[in-house]
Amino acid sequence: MNSTHLSKRLQTVSDHVEPGSRLADIGSDHAYLPIHLAQTHVIDFGVVGEVATGPLANATSEITKDHLLGVLHPRLADGLAAIEPGDDINAITIAGMGGNLITHILEAGKERLVGKEKLILQPNVGEPVVRSWLMANQYRILAEQILKEDGHIYEIITAKKTAKPVKYSELALKFGPFLLKEKSPVFVEKWREEMGLLARVIKNMEQATIPDTAKIAAIQSEINLINEVIKVES
Ligand code: SAM
């Protein structure tokens, strides 16, 4: 992968950035995503935020090599602290991290969010935590994607602040309101795998001298729930 040929995962994230956006890519690492967007003239302003000096040096070197230092601004900062008041950011991408870290970055940097930003989030794991944060902070989920690449399944969630509180059911928070409606083959595959994992956990727990029956029952009801959700396609 490079900025010309993004991975399917990053390409899907980048497809959500609208032309003319003023972007902040937080946790940018190599900066392939903002470089790609600048090279294809989707954006002409981007903040490239990185908390670690090594990745920031990589990002700066890639941006310099592509003569984009006037467009992309690499900054060493923790999370949304990379955003400065005059940046007028209206799109934020946070990709390739766990849902807990993404949520922490959003929560810790709340005061930098003015409410007009489209959030484009790609948690590697822990998607329900991200959806719960969005609901608690009055963000409406605009779209969701699920895709498989190199044996991994990824979800991409985009959201925007709304005037009224948003309510998602427990089921929608766990599975994703759009993904749940669509029930694509990759979605079914993801949750089939999860059921298999949980079944193995139960098998192991049953080997214990005194099996924790309450915990086993809780895991079994989670399996039943998943089975109920995906059974149409089974
Ligand atoms: N966003 C790129 C992608 O999706 O391919 C890179 C993902 S990389 C696995 C995660 C990057 O996030 C690392 O370079 C790490 O240093 C950075 N990171 C982790 N916590 C961060 C934080 N609080 N603020 C900014 N960057 C962070």
Short mmCIF file of C-alpha atoms and ligand atoms in Angstrom, two decimals:
data_model
loop_
_atom_site.label_atom_id
_atom_site.label_comp_id
_atom_site.label_asym_id
_atom_site.label_seq_id
_atom_site.Cartn_x
_atom_site.Cartn_y
_atom_site.Cartn_z
CA MET A 1 0.00 0.00 0.00
CA ASN A 2 1.02 3.61 -0.62
CA SER A 3 -0.74 6.93 -1.12
CA THR A 4 -1.46 6.08 -4.79
CA HIS A 5 -2.83 2.63 -4.05
CA LEU A 6 -4.63 2.70 -0.74
CA SER A 7 -5.76 -0.48 0.96
CA LYS A 8 -9.46 -1.28 0.47
CA ARG A 9 -9.94 -0.27 4.14
CA LEU A 10 -8.36 3.17 3.78
CA GLN A 11 -9.95 3.70 0.34
CA THR A 12 -13.38 3.15 1.92
CA VAL A 13 -12.53 5.64 4.68
CA SER A 14 -11.31 8.15 2.08
CA ASP A 15 -14.50 7.75 -0.01
CA HIS A 16 -16.41 9.38 2.86
CA VAL A 17 -14.37 12.59 2.74
CA GLU A 18 -16.35 15.08 0.70
CA PRO A 19 -14.61 17.26 -1.91
CA GLY A 20 -13.45 20.56 -0.42
CA SER A 21 -13.35 19.20 3.13
CA ARG A 22 -10.89 20.60 5.63
CA LEU A 23 -9.62 17.36 7.10
CA ALA A 24 -7.92 16.30 10.31
CA ASP A 25 -6.50 12.76 10.09
CA ILE A 26 -5.72 11.72 13.64
CA GLY A 27 -3.21 8.91 14.15
CA SER A 28 -2.06 9.29 10.57
CA ASP A 29 1.16 7.19 10.75
CA HIS A 30 2.43 7.15 7.12
CA ALA A 31 -0.14 9.84 6.10
CA TYR A 32 -1.20 7.78 3.06
CA LEU A 33 -4.85 8.75 3.51
CA PRO A 34 -4.46 12.56 3.57
CA ILE A 35 -1.75 12.42 0.86
CA HIS A 36 -4.10 10.42 -1.38
CA LEU A 37 -6.91 12.91 -0.78
CA ALA A 38 -4.63 15.86 -1.52
CA GLN A 39 -3.19 14.24 -4.66
CA THR A 40 -6.65 13.53 -6.01
CA HIS A 41 -7.68 17.14 -5.18
CA VAL A 42 -10.44 16.07 -2.82
CA ILE A 43 -8.90 18.30 -0.13
CA ASP A 44 -6.62 21.30 -0.21
CA PHE A 45 -6.14 21.52 3.54
CA GLY A 46 -5.35 18.74 5.98
CA VAL A 47 -4.00 18.39 9.51
CA VAL A 48 -1.93 15.24 9.93
CA GLY A 49 -1.93 14.43 13.65
CA GLU A 50 0.43 11.95 15.29
CA VAL A 51 1.24 11.31 18.93
CA ALA A 52 4.46 9.41 18.22
CA THR A 53 7.63 10.97 16.80
CA GLY A 54 8.59 8.00 14.55
CA PRO A 55 5.30 7.92 12.62
CA LEU A 56 5.25 11.74 12.48
CA ALA A 57 8.72 11.67 10.89
CA ASN A 58 7.42 9.10 8.35
CA ALA A 59 4.39 11.26 7.61
CA THR A 60 6.49 14.42 7.23
CA SER A 61 8.92 12.68 4.92
CA GLU A 62 6.10 11.28 2.70
CA ILE A 63 4.38 14.68 2.57
CA THR A 64 7.66 16.46 1.73
CA LYS A 65 8.50 13.89 -0.97
CA ASP A 66 5.11 14.57 -2.59
CA HIS A 67 5.55 18.37 -2.36
CA LEU A 68 2.42 18.71 -0.25
CA LEU A 69 3.76 20.63 2.75
CA GLY A 70 1.68 23.66 1.75
CA VAL A 71 -1.49 21.56 1.88
CA LEU A 72 -0.89 19.01 4.63
CA HIS A 73 0.28 20.08 8.06
CA PRO A 74 1.99 17.38 10.13
CA ARG A 75 1.65 18.02 13.87
CA LEU A 76 2.92 16.15 16.90
CA ALA A 77 -0.08 16.02 19.22
CA ASP A 78 -2.22 13.75 21.33
CA GLY A 79 -5.53 13.16 19.56
CA LEU A 80 -7.66 16.17 18.67
CA ALA A 81 -5.08 18.53 20.23
CA ALA A 82 -3.62 18.53 16.70
CA ILE A 83 -6.54 20.75 15.65
CA GLU A 84 -5.93 24.49 16.04
CA PRO A 85 -8.72 27.11 16.25
CA GLY A 86 -8.11 28.63 12.78
CA ASP A 87 -8.11 25.25 10.99
CA ASP A 88 -11.86 25.30 10.38
CA ILE A 89 -11.93 21.50 10.24
CA ASN A 90 -15.14 19.89 8.97
CA ALA A 91 -14.03 16.26 8.54
CA ILE A 92 -12.12 14.06 10.96
CA THR A 93 -10.78 10.61 10.14
CA ILE A 94 -9.57 8.27 12.90
CA ALA A 95 -8.67 4.86 11.49
CA GLY A 96 -6.80 1.68 12.31
CA MET A 97 -7.08 1.74 16.12
CA GLY A 98 -9.22 0.04 18.72
CA GLY A 99 -12.66 1.42 19.53
CA ASN A 100 -11.58 2.28 23.08
CA LEU A 101 -8.71 4.45 21.84
CA ILE A 102 -10.92 6.18 19.26
CA THR A 103 -13.51 6.89 21.95
CA HIS A 104 -10.81 8.16 24.32
CA ILE A 105 -9.47 10.50 21.62
CA LEU A 106 -12.97 11.90 20.97
CA GLU A 107 -13.82 12.24 24.66
CA ALA A 108 -10.50 13.85 25.62
CA GLY A 109 -10.69 16.29 22.70
CA LYS A 110 -14.37 17.18 22.93
CA GLU A 111 -13.70 20.90 23.36
CA ARG A 112 -12.02 20.95 19.92
CA LEU A 113 -15.20 19.69 18.24
CA VAL A 114 -17.44 22.53 17.08
CA GLY A 115 -20.27 20.28 15.89
CA LYS A 116 -19.97 20.65 12.12
CA GLU A 117 -17.35 17.91 11.69
CA LYS A 118 -18.20 14.71 9.88
CA LEU A 119 -16.55 11.93 11.88
CA ILE A 120 -15.25 9.04 9.80
CA LEU A 121 -14.18 6.31 12.20
CA GLN A 122 -12.67 2.93 11.50
CA PRO A 123 -12.19 0.94 14.69
CA ASN A 124 -10.33 -2.35 14.28
CA VAL A 125 -12.26 -3.79 17.24
CA GLY A 126 -14.76 -2.48 19.81
CA GLU A 127 -17.26 -0.88 17.42
CA PRO A 128 -20.12 -0.88 20.01
CA VAL A 129 -18.07 1.40 22.32
CA VAL A 130 -17.71 3.89 19.48
CA ARG A 131 -21.44 3.79 18.68
CA SER A 132 -22.29 4.28 22.35
CA TRP A 133 -20.04 7.35 22.52
CA LEU A 134 -21.68 8.76 19.39
CA MET A 135 -25.16 8.26 20.86
CA ALA A 136 -24.18 9.73 24.25
CA ASN A 137 -22.76 12.80 22.51
CA GLN A 138 -25.66 13.36 20.13
CA TYR A 139 -24.05 12.13 16.92
CA ARG A 140 -26.25 10.46 14.31
CA ILE A 141 -24.72 7.58 12.39
CA LEU A 142 -24.92 8.51 8.70
CA ALA A 143 -23.52 5.35 7.15
CA GLU A 144 -21.71 2.13 7.95
CA GLN A 145 -19.62 -0.21 5.84
CA ILE A 146 -18.20 -3.62 6.54
CA LEU A 147 -15.46 -5.15 4.43
CA LYS A 148 -12.92 -7.93 4.44
CA GLU A 149 -9.28 -7.47 3.50
CA ASP A 150 -6.34 -9.80 4.05
CA GLY A 151 -8.37 -11.99 6.37
CA HIS A 152 -9.53 -9.10 8.58
CA ILE A 153 -13.03 -7.70 8.78
CA TYR A 154 -13.31 -3.94 9.23
CA GLU A 155 -16.22 -1.60 9.95
CA ILE A 156 -16.34 2.06 8.99
CA ILE A 157 -18.77 4.35 10.81
CA THR A 158 -19.52 7.93 9.78
CA ALA A 159 -21.48 10.30 12.00
CA LYS A 160 -22.48 13.91 12.44
CA LYS A 161 -23.71 15.95 15.41
CA THR A 162 -27.47 16.53 15.46
CA ALA A 163 -29.76 19.06 17.12
CA LYS A 164 -31.85 16.38 18.86
CA PRO A 165 -30.74 13.45 20.99
CA VAL A 166 -30.28 10.19 19.10
CA LYS A 167 -31.43 6.83 20.46
CA TYR A 168 -30.10 3.49 19.27
CA SER A 169 -31.30 0.13 20.61
CA GLU A 170 -28.87 -2.25 22.32
CA LEU A 171 -29.04 -4.39 19.18
CA ALA A 172 -28.17 -1.43 16.93
CA LEU A 173 -25.24 -0.44 19.18
CA LYS A 174 -23.84 -3.96 19.08
CA PHE A 175 -24.35 -4.80 15.41
CA GLY A 176 -24.60 -1.36 13.82
CA PRO A 177 -27.94 0.17 12.74
CA PHE A 178 -27.14 0.09 9.01
CA LEU A 179 -25.16 -3.15 9.04
CA LEU A 180 -28.01 -4.84 10.90
CA LYS A 181 -30.50 -3.85 8.18
CA GLU A 182 -28.20 -4.79 5.34
CA LYS A 183 -26.89 -8.10 6.77
CA SER A 184 -24.26 -8.42 4.05
CA PRO A 185 -22.32 -11.68 3.56
CA VAL A 186 -19.27 -10.16 5.33
CA PHE A 187 -21.47 -9.15 8.27
CA VAL A 188 -22.82 -12.71 8.51
CA GLU A 189 -19.27 -14.07 8.28
CA LYS A 190 -18.06 -11.77 11.08
CA TRP A 191 -20.81 -12.81 13.46
CA ARG A 192 -20.55 -16.52 12.53
CA GLU A 193 -16.87 -16.32 13.49
CA GLU A 194 -17.81 -14.61 16.75
CA MET A 195 -20.32 -17.38 17.51
CA GLY A 196 -17.61 -19.99 16.90
CA LEU A 197 -15.27 -18.15 19.25
CA LEU A 198 -17.88 -17.95 21.98
CA ALA A 199 -18.75 -21.64 21.56
CA ARG A 200 -15.07 -22.51 22.10
CA VAL A 201 -15.01 -20.33 25.23
CA ILE A 202 -18.01 -22.27 26.60
CA LYS A 203 -16.33 -25.60 25.80
CA ASN A 204 -13.22 -24.54 27.73
CA MET A 205 -15.25 -23.24 30.66
CA GLU A 206 -17.13 -26.53 30.88
CA GLN A 207 -13.80 -28.33 31.50
CA ALA A 208 -13.33 -26.46 34.81
CA THR A 209 -13.71 -28.42 38.07
CA ILE A 210 -16.56 -26.13 39.03
CA PRO A 211 -17.92 -24.57 35.83
CA ASP A 212 -19.21 -21.01 36.16
CA THR A 213 -22.75 -21.83 35.05
CA ALA A 214 -23.99 -18.23 35.24
CA LYS A 215 -21.21 -17.03 32.94
CA ILE A 216 -21.75 -19.97 30.58
CA ALA A 217 -25.47 -19.14 30.40
CA ALA A 218 -24.67 -15.49 29.65
CA ILE A 219 -22.33 -16.46 26.81
CA GLN A 220 -24.91 -18.94 25.50
CA SER A 221 -27.56 -16.21 25.36
CA GLU A 222 -25.12 -14.02 23.43
CA ILE A 223 -24.69 -16.88 20.94
CA ASN A 224 -28.47 -17.23 20.71
CA LEU A 225 -28.81 -13.49 20.07
CA ILE A 226 -26.23 -13.55 17.27
CA ASN A 227 -27.86 -16.64 15.81
CA GLU A 228 -31.22 -14.88 15.84
CA VAL A 229 -29.74 -11.86 14.03
CA ILE A 230 -27.99 -13.78 11.26
CA LYS A 231 -30.27 -16.79 10.90
CA VAL A 232 -32.11 -15.37 7.86
CA GLU A 233 -28.92 -15.81 5.86
CA SER A 234 -27.85 -19.13 7.41
N1 SAM B 1 -4.61 5.80 10.45
C1 SAM B 1 -3.63 4.94 9.82
C2 SAM B 1 -4.30 3.76 9.18
O1 SAM B 1 -5.50 3.54 9.43
O2 SAM B 1 -3.64 3.03 8.42
C3 SAM B 1 -2.59 4.49 10.82
C4 SAM B 1 -3.09 3.57 11.90
S1 SAM B 1 -1.81 3.15 13.02
C5 SAM B 1 -2.15 1.50 13.37
C6 SAM B 1 -2.28 4.02 14.49
C7 SAM B 1 -1.53 5.31 14.65
O3 SAM B 1 -2.20 6.10 15.62
C8 SAM B 1 -0.10 5.11 15.15
O4 SAM B 1 0.79 5.75 14.27
C9 SAM B 1 -0.11 5.76 16.53
O5 SAM B 1 1.12 6.40 16.85
C10 SAM B 1 -1.24 6.77 16.41
N2 SAM B 1 -1.90 7.15 17.65
C11 SAM B 1 -2.23 6.37 18.70
N3 SAM B 1 -2.80 7.09 19.68
C12 SAM B 1 -2.85 8.38 19.25
C13 SAM B 1 -3.31 9.59 19.81
N4 SAM B 1 -3.84 9.65 21.03
N5 SAM B 1 -3.18 10.72 19.08
C14 SAM B 1 -2.64 10.69 17.83
N6 SAM B 1 -2.16 9.57 17.27
C15 SAM B 1 -2.28 8.42 17.95
#
